[in-house]
Amino acid sequence: MHAEHPTTAVRTREPGTEGCATAVAHPNIALIKYWGKRDERLVLPRTDSLSLTLDVFPTTTRVRLAPGALHDEVTFGGVPAQGEARRRIIAFLELVRERAGLPHRAVVDTENTVPTGAGLASSASGFAALAVAASAAYGLGLDPTALSRLARRGSGSASRSIFGGFAIWHAGRDSDPDPDLGSYAQPVPAGDLDPALVVAVVDAGPKSVSSREAMRRTVDTSPLYRSWAASSEDDLADMQRALLRADLDAVGEIAERNALGMHATMLAARPAVRYLSPATLTVLDSVLQLRRDGVPAYATMDAGPNVKVLCRRTDAHQVAGAVRAAAPGGSVHIAGPGQGAHLLDEAP
Ligand code: 2P0
């Protein structure tokens, strides 16, 4: 039987009735990674990916239309956004305005709860929450699939955070009549896994290379990229079967090999992109030791040195203890499957 993973709970509002909406979204961790775009403007990936949306570190975003204002106002926790983060949010609002046929600028306030440098892309929860709040405030009335496509334009991984539990993001094909329409996420059926992800933050410093730049460099220069992309297709098919039969060991093995392969492509880029640190390897050793001790635990790493360990929820505290002992300077968080992005009721 398939477990009921929480999926999206997006409610639509009457278009443009209030001009104000608040949404919440959670980060997701890819078990089959997204690494490499085939279209930078439309944010179309080269491969399909598959993730688990978490129940920790929500992002809450409020969008209020400001008719007559000359500029958008964008704040994070009340502090004006700067630089690239601000530029990307305003470019996203332009896209929403174009679709809505409304010229109004907006006031956008975002509260992130991700611990600084946790290596959990706040761009995934951030653009998923912004897509849901902005499309409601501008009265677009989008369904979850359309919201996923829209969130993708902000940040690729955000397409998956529209949905709860396990989600697959289809790359789509260049032969699609409209390539934008072919690339969206949807929930993935899974058996009763009762998974946990133990997040080990081993280094909270800023990353040396942005994931955007790192994936561009990998696609352009790594001789290993093509073979990883091909094997990732096989990994995805294996992963979907493993999820259906609720085989946590297989899910973990596939996720671990897919992540290590992605990091191998980066190490072979010119110049190399190396996110893994000595502390990362120490945590990976502790995960191997857990397995030798009979505890099913499998690691995945993203564009940073931190490690996320997939295990059974019943083993999560033991896994967290082992990981904490391996990386005593860091912090460890236990997450489970979380909900998709959704609107919050506005105070009357
Ligand atoms: C993922 N990552 O599948 C992969 C694995 C990091 C490593 O998605 O350029 O912030 O905004 O589309 O979504 C990080 O990339 O990149 C990411 P953009 P994003 O989760």
Short mmCIF file of C-alpha atoms and ligand atoms in Angstrom, two decimals:
data_model
loop_
_atom_site.label_atom_id
_atom_site.label_comp_id
_atom_site.label_asym_id
_atom_site.label_seq_id
_atom_site.Cartn_x
_atom_site.Cartn_y
_atom_site.Cartn_z
CA MET A 1 0.00 0.00 0.00
CA HIS A 2 1.16 3.49 -0.70
CA ALA A 3 1.72 5.78 2.19
CA GLU A 4 -0.14 9.04 2.12
CA HIS A 5 2.66 11.54 1.88
CA PRO A 6 1.49 15.06 2.37
CA THR A 7 1.30 16.67 -1.05
CA THR A 8 0.56 20.19 -1.94
CA ALA A 9 -2.17 22.03 -0.16
CA VAL A 10 -2.35 25.08 -2.39
CA ARG A 11 -5.71 26.78 -2.19
CA THR A 12 -6.66 29.24 -4.81
CA ARG A 13 -8.14 32.60 -4.12
CA GLU A 14 -10.40 34.64 -6.28
CA PRO A 15 -8.05 36.40 -8.68
CA GLY A 16 -6.83 39.71 -7.40
CA THR A 17 -9.43 40.04 -4.65
CA GLU A 18 -7.03 41.06 -1.95
CA GLY A 19 -3.68 41.76 -3.58
CA CYS A 20 -2.01 40.24 -0.55
CA ALA A 21 -1.01 36.66 0.23
CA THR A 22 1.30 34.77 2.58
CA ALA A 23 2.74 31.34 1.79
CA VAL A 24 4.95 28.83 3.56
CA ALA A 25 7.31 26.31 1.93
CA HIS A 26 9.99 23.89 3.11
CA PRO A 27 13.37 22.91 1.69
CA ASN A 28 13.82 19.62 -0.14
CA ILE A 29 16.80 17.29 -0.38
CA ALA A 30 17.45 15.58 -3.70
CA LEU A 31 18.00 11.81 -3.63
CA ILE A 32 18.56 11.95 -7.39
CA LYS A 33 20.35 15.22 -8.02
CA TYR A 34 19.71 18.13 -10.34
CA TRP A 35 23.10 19.20 -11.62
CA GLY A 36 23.28 21.01 -14.93
CA LYS A 37 20.96 23.17 -17.01
CA ARG A 38 20.21 22.96 -20.70
CA ASP A 39 18.54 26.39 -20.73
CA GLU A 40 19.67 29.05 -18.28
CA ARG A 41 16.84 31.52 -18.93
CA LEU A 42 14.00 29.02 -18.56
CA VAL A 43 15.90 27.01 -15.90
CA LEU A 44 15.48 23.74 -17.77
CA PRO A 45 17.61 20.93 -16.35
CA ARG A 46 19.55 18.30 -18.28
CA THR A 47 18.28 15.43 -16.14
CA ASP A 48 15.23 14.47 -14.09
CA SER A 49 15.66 14.68 -10.31
CA LEU A 50 13.80 13.35 -7.26
CA SER A 51 13.65 14.72 -3.74
CA LEU A 52 12.13 14.58 -0.29
CA THR A 53 10.52 17.76 1.03
CA LEU A 54 11.39 18.25 4.71
CA ASP A 55 9.31 19.25 7.72
CA VAL A 56 11.95 21.62 9.13
CA PHE A 57 13.26 25.10 8.30
CA PRO A 58 10.18 26.68 6.67
CA THR A 59 10.31 29.89 4.68
CA THR A 60 7.32 32.23 5.04
CA THR A 61 6.81 34.90 2.39
CA ARG A 62 4.23 37.69 2.24
CA VAL A 63 3.53 39.53 -0.98
CA ARG A 64 1.42 42.70 -0.97
CA LEU A 65 0.69 44.66 -4.13
CA ALA A 66 1.64 48.32 -3.92
CA PRO A 67 -0.25 50.13 -6.69
CA GLY A 68 1.44 53.43 -7.43
CA ALA A 69 4.83 52.43 -5.93
CA LEU A 70 7.80 52.97 -8.26
CA HIS A 71 9.90 50.04 -7.01
CA ASP A 72 9.51 46.64 -5.43
CA GLU A 73 10.41 46.50 -1.75
CA VAL A 74 12.11 43.23 -0.77
CA THR A 75 13.14 42.36 2.78
CA PHE A 76 14.46 39.29 4.60
CA GLY A 77 13.27 39.36 8.19
CA GLY A 78 12.65 43.08 7.80
CA VAL A 79 16.17 43.80 6.46
CA PRO A 80 16.34 45.09 2.86
CA ALA A 81 17.59 42.43 0.43
CA GLN A 82 20.77 43.22 -1.46
CA GLY A 83 22.63 42.23 -4.59
CA GLU A 84 21.96 38.97 -6.40
CA ALA A 85 19.22 37.79 -4.00
CA ARG A 86 17.26 41.02 -4.60
CA ARG A 87 17.86 40.92 -8.34
CA ARG A 88 16.53 37.35 -8.63
CA ILE A 89 13.37 38.13 -6.62
CA ILE A 90 12.60 41.22 -8.70
CA ALA A 91 13.18 39.29 -11.96
CA PHE A 92 10.72 36.69 -10.65
CA LEU A 93 8.13 39.37 -9.82
CA GLU A 94 8.53 40.73 -13.38
CA LEU A 95 7.62 37.31 -14.71
CA VAL A 96 4.52 37.17 -12.50
CA ARG A 97 3.50 40.72 -13.51
CA GLU A 98 3.88 39.87 -17.17
CA ARG A 99 1.64 36.82 -16.77
CA ALA A 100 -0.92 38.72 -14.69
CA GLY A 101 -0.95 41.74 -17.00
CA LEU A 102 -0.67 43.93 -13.92
CA PRO A 103 1.97 46.65 -13.56
CA HIS A 104 1.85 47.00 -9.76
CA ARG A 105 5.08 46.79 -7.78
CA ALA A 106 5.01 44.70 -4.61
CA VAL A 107 6.20 44.61 -1.03
CA VAL A 108 7.79 41.20 -0.34
CA ASP A 109 8.87 40.11 3.12
CA THR A 110 10.49 36.74 3.72
CA GLU A 111 11.29 34.97 6.99
CA ASN A 112 13.79 32.13 6.67
CA THR A 113 14.29 29.69 9.51
CA VAL A 114 17.18 27.75 7.95
CA PRO A 115 20.19 28.02 10.26
CA THR A 116 22.82 30.12 8.51
CA GLY A 117 24.94 27.99 6.24
CA ALA A 118 22.98 24.81 6.93
CA GLY A 119 23.60 23.74 3.36
CA LEU A 120 19.87 23.48 2.82
CA ALA A 121 19.21 25.60 -0.22
CA SER A 122 16.93 28.35 1.04
CA SER A 123 16.37 29.13 -2.65
CA ALA A 124 14.16 26.01 -2.93
CA SER A 125 11.82 26.94 -0.07
CA GLY A 126 12.26 30.64 -0.88
CA PHE A 127 11.12 30.55 -4.50
CA ALA A 128 8.40 27.95 -3.78
CA ALA A 129 6.92 30.25 -1.12
CA LEU A 130 7.34 33.30 -3.38
CA ALA A 131 5.68 31.52 -6.33
CA VAL A 132 2.64 30.57 -4.23
CA ALA A 133 2.31 33.97 -2.50
CA ALA A 134 3.00 36.12 -5.58
CA SER A 135 0.73 34.14 -7.89
CA ALA A 136 -2.11 34.48 -5.34
CA ALA A 137 -1.47 38.19 -4.72
CA TYR A 138 -1.43 38.89 -8.48
CA GLY A 139 -4.49 36.67 -8.99
CA LEU A 140 -2.92 34.13 -11.36
CA GLY A 141 -5.00 31.21 -10.00
CA LEU A 142 -2.42 28.54 -10.88
CA ASP A 143 -2.74 24.82 -10.19
CA PRO A 144 0.15 22.99 -8.45
CA THR A 145 1.76 21.90 -11.74
CA ALA A 146 1.76 25.46 -13.05
CA LEU A 147 3.08 26.70 -9.69
CA SER A 148 5.89 24.18 -9.96
CA ARG A 149 6.85 25.47 -13.42
CA LEU A 150 6.72 29.03 -12.13
CA ALA A 151 8.83 28.27 -9.02
CA ARG A 152 11.38 26.58 -11.33
CA ARG A 153 12.03 29.93 -13.01
CA GLY A 154 13.23 31.32 -9.66
CA SER A 155 15.41 28.34 -8.75
CA GLY A 156 15.31 24.88 -10.26
CA SER A 157 15.04 22.97 -6.99
CA ALA A 158 12.07 25.17 -5.93
CA SER A 159 9.89 23.33 -8.46
CA ARG A 160 10.05 20.29 -6.14
CA SER A 161 9.20 22.17 -2.91
CA ILE A 162 5.71 22.93 -4.27
CA PHE A 163 4.95 19.32 -3.35
CA GLY A 164 5.27 17.48 -0.05
CA GLY A 165 6.95 14.12 0.51
CA PHE A 166 8.77 12.61 -2.46
CA ALA A 167 8.64 14.60 -5.70
CA ILE A 168 10.09 14.08 -9.16
CA TRP A 169 11.06 17.04 -11.35
CA HIS A 170 10.74 16.17 -15.02
CA ALA A 171 13.45 17.74 -17.15
CA GLY A 172 11.19 17.78 -20.22
CA ARG A 173 12.56 17.63 -23.76
CA ASP A 174 13.72 20.19 -26.26
CA SER A 175 11.33 18.56 -28.74
CA ASP A 176 8.36 19.56 -26.53
CA PRO A 177 6.23 22.10 -28.41
CA ASP A 178 6.73 24.48 -25.46
CA PRO A 179 9.80 23.44 -23.41
CA ASP A 180 8.59 25.49 -20.43
CA LEU A 181 5.45 23.34 -20.17
CA GLY A 182 7.38 20.05 -20.17
CA SER A 183 9.46 20.76 -17.07
CA TYR A 184 7.62 20.54 -13.74
CA ALA A 185 7.53 18.47 -10.56
CA GLN A 186 4.87 16.08 -9.29
CA PRO A 187 4.46 13.79 -6.29
CA VAL A 188 5.99 10.32 -6.50
CA PRO A 189 4.17 7.26 -5.18
CA ALA A 190 6.08 5.57 -2.37
CA GLY A 191 5.55 2.72 0.03
CA ASP A 192 5.57 3.09 3.80
CA LEU A 193 9.23 4.03 4.37
CA ASP A 194 8.92 6.21 7.48
CA PRO A 195 12.18 7.97 6.58
CA ALA A 196 14.21 10.57 8.44
CA LEU A 197 16.97 12.81 7.17
CA VAL A 198 19.61 13.68 9.73
CA VAL A 199 21.22 16.95 8.68
CA ALA A 200 24.84 17.37 9.83
CA VAL A 201 26.05 20.94 9.51
CA VAL A 202 29.82 20.59 9.60
CA ASP A 203 30.72 24.02 8.25
CA ALA A 204 28.40 27.02 8.36
CA GLY A 205 30.69 29.26 6.30
CA PRO A 206 29.68 30.67 2.91
CA LYS A 207 30.29 28.41 -0.09
CA SER A 208 33.32 29.10 -2.26
CA VAL A 209 31.44 28.76 -5.57
CA SER A 210 27.68 29.27 -6.09
CA SER A 211 25.81 26.15 -7.21
CA ARG A 212 24.71 28.06 -10.32
CA GLU A 213 28.30 28.72 -11.36
CA ALA A 214 29.48 25.25 -10.26
CA MET A 215 26.90 23.42 -12.35
CA ARG A 216 27.67 25.62 -15.37
CA ARG A 217 31.39 24.88 -15.04
CA THR A 218 30.75 21.15 -14.58
CA VAL A 219 28.59 20.90 -17.72
CA ASP A 220 31.07 22.95 -19.76
CA THR A 221 34.34 21.32 -18.68
CA SER A 222 33.95 18.02 -16.81
CA PRO A 223 34.69 14.93 -18.91
CA LEU A 224 32.69 12.90 -16.36
CA TYR A 225 29.49 14.90 -16.71
CA ARG A 226 27.92 12.98 -19.59
CA SER A 227 28.41 9.59 -17.97
CA TRP A 228 26.97 10.79 -14.66
CA ALA A 229 23.92 12.24 -16.47
CA ALA A 230 23.39 8.90 -18.27
CA SER A 231 23.77 6.86 -15.06
CA SER A 232 21.45 9.25 -13.25
CA GLU A 233 18.65 8.18 -15.61
CA ASP A 234 19.18 4.57 -14.50
CA ASP A 235 19.41 5.68 -10.87
CA LEU A 236 16.05 7.43 -11.20
CA ALA A 237 14.30 4.34 -12.56
CA ASP A 238 15.86 2.19 -9.82
CA MET A 239 14.88 4.79 -7.21
CA GLN A 240 11.23 4.87 -8.24
CA ARG A 241 11.02 1.08 -7.97
CA ALA A 242 12.78 1.11 -4.58
CA LEU A 243 10.37 3.78 -3.28
CA LEU A 244 7.34 1.78 -4.40
CA ARG A 245 8.48 -1.32 -2.55
CA ALA A 246 9.54 0.80 0.47
CA ASP A 247 13.06 -0.59 0.32
CA LEU A 248 15.00 1.91 2.42
CA ASP A 249 18.35 0.19 1.86
CA ALA A 250 17.97 0.41 -1.90
CA VAL A 251 16.72 4.02 -1.72
CA GLY A 252 19.75 4.93 0.40
CA GLU A 253 22.28 3.09 -1.76
CA ILE A 254 20.97 4.71 -4.94
CA ALA A 255 20.88 8.18 -3.35
CA GLU A 256 24.43 7.82 -2.01
CA ARG A 257 25.91 6.67 -5.32
CA ASN A 258 24.07 9.39 -7.23
CA ALA A 259 25.40 12.11 -4.91
CA LEU A 260 28.97 10.78 -4.91
CA GLY A 261 28.81 10.62 -8.71
CA MET A 262 27.65 14.23 -8.88
CA HIS A 263 30.59 15.30 -6.68
CA ALA A 264 32.94 13.27 -8.91
CA THR A 265 31.77 15.28 -11.93
CA MET A 266 32.62 18.49 -10.07
CA LEU A 267 36.04 17.24 -8.98
CA ALA A 268 36.80 16.57 -12.64
CA ALA A 269 35.69 20.08 -13.74
CA ARG A 270 38.35 22.56 -14.81
CA PRO A 271 39.11 24.18 -12.48
CA ALA A 272 37.79 21.61 -9.99
CA VAL A 273 34.84 22.42 -7.72
CA ARG A 274 35.36 20.76 -4.37
CA TYR A 275 32.62 21.18 -1.79
CA LEU A 276 33.57 18.17 0.34
CA SER A 277 35.79 19.00 3.32
CA PRO A 278 37.75 16.81 5.76
CA ALA A 279 34.78 17.05 8.15
CA THR A 280 32.48 15.80 5.36
CA LEU A 281 34.66 12.71 4.96
CA THR A 282 34.71 12.11 8.72
CA VAL A 283 30.90 12.11 8.74
CA LEU A 284 30.85 9.79 5.70
CA ASP A 285 33.11 7.42 7.66
CA SER A 286 30.66 7.48 10.57
CA VAL A 287 27.83 6.58 8.18
CA LEU A 288 29.85 3.61 6.91
CA GLN A 289 30.48 2.56 10.50
CA LEU A 290 26.75 2.75 11.28
CA ARG A 291 26.09 0.39 8.38
CA ARG A 292 28.79 -2.01 9.60
CA ASP A 293 27.01 -1.93 12.96
CA GLY A 294 23.75 -2.91 11.26
CA VAL A 295 22.05 0.51 11.15
CA PRO A 296 20.79 1.37 7.65
CA ALA A 297 22.10 4.91 7.05
CA TYR A 298 23.06 6.52 3.74
CA ALA A 299 24.61 9.89 2.96
CA THR A 300 23.91 12.60 0.43
CA MET A 301 25.66 15.95 -0.06
CA ASP A 302 24.71 19.03 -2.07
CA ALA A 303 26.61 22.14 -3.10
CA GLY A 304 28.44 22.35 0.21
CA PRO A 305 30.33 20.30 2.81
CA ASN A 306 27.32 19.35 4.94
CA VAL A 307 25.92 15.83 4.99
CA LYS A 308 22.31 14.63 5.08
CA VAL A 309 21.87 11.06 6.29
CA LEU A 310 18.83 9.04 5.22
CA CYS A 311 17.69 6.47 7.77
CA ARG A 312 14.59 5.01 9.41
CA ARG A 313 12.83 7.42 11.73
CA THR A 314 13.22 4.87 14.52
CA ASP A 315 17.03 5.00 14.05
CA ALA A 316 17.25 8.79 13.69
CA HIS A 317 18.45 9.55 17.23
CA GLN A 318 21.15 6.88 17.08
CA VAL A 319 22.27 8.18 13.69
CA ALA A 320 22.24 11.78 14.97
CA GLY A 321 24.40 10.73 17.94
CA ALA A 322 26.96 9.00 15.72
CA VAL A 323 27.14 11.93 13.33
CA ARG A 324 27.42 14.44 16.19
CA ALA A 325 30.32 12.48 17.67
CA ALA A 326 32.04 12.47 14.26
CA ALA A 327 31.68 16.23 13.76
CA PRO A 328 31.69 17.67 17.29
CA GLY A 329 31.96 21.32 16.16
CA GLY A 330 28.82 21.17 14.03
CA SER A 331 25.08 21.02 14.61
CA VAL A 332 22.73 18.14 13.85
CA HIS A 333 19.02 18.35 12.99
CA ILE A 334 16.48 15.55 12.49
CA ALA A 335 13.93 16.05 9.69
CA GLY A 336 11.05 14.01 8.32
CA PRO A 337 8.82 14.33 5.25
CA GLY A 338 7.09 17.70 5.10
CA GLN A 339 4.18 19.40 3.38
CA GLY A 340 4.12 21.13 0.04
CA ALA A 341 4.04 24.90 -0.30
CA HIS A 342 0.70 26.42 0.72
CA LEU A 343 -1.07 29.66 1.44
CA LEU A 344 -1.63 30.79 5.01
CA ASP A 345 -4.82 32.51 6.03
CA GLU A 346 -4.43 36.25 6.22
CA ALA A 347 -5.44 37.90 9.46
CA PRO A 348 -8.82 39.59 8.85
C1 2P0 B 1 19.54 19.48 -6.08
N1 2P0 B 1 21.24 21.28 -5.95
O1 2P0 B 1 19.03 18.64 -6.85
C2 2P0 B 1 20.93 19.98 -6.45
C3 2P0 B 1 22.01 19.09 -5.93
C4 2P0 B 1 22.51 21.33 -5.30
C5 2P0 B 1 23.12 20.00 -5.48
O2 2P0 B 1 19.38 22.18 -6.78
O3 2P0 B 1 20.60 27.56 -10.44
O4 2P0 B 1 19.70 26.48 -6.16
O5 2P0 B 1 18.78 28.21 -8.86
O6 2P0 B 1 18.41 26.37 -10.51
O7 2P0 B 1 18.13 24.94 -7.42
C6 2P0 B 1 20.95 23.71 -6.07
O8 2P0 B 1 20.61 24.39 -7.18
O9 2P0 B 1 20.02 26.08 -8.63
C7 2P0 B 1 20.48 22.36 -6.29
P1 2P0 B 1 19.41 27.09 -9.66
P2 2P0 B 1 19.47 25.52 -7.27
O10 2P0 B 1 18.98 19.84 -5.03
#
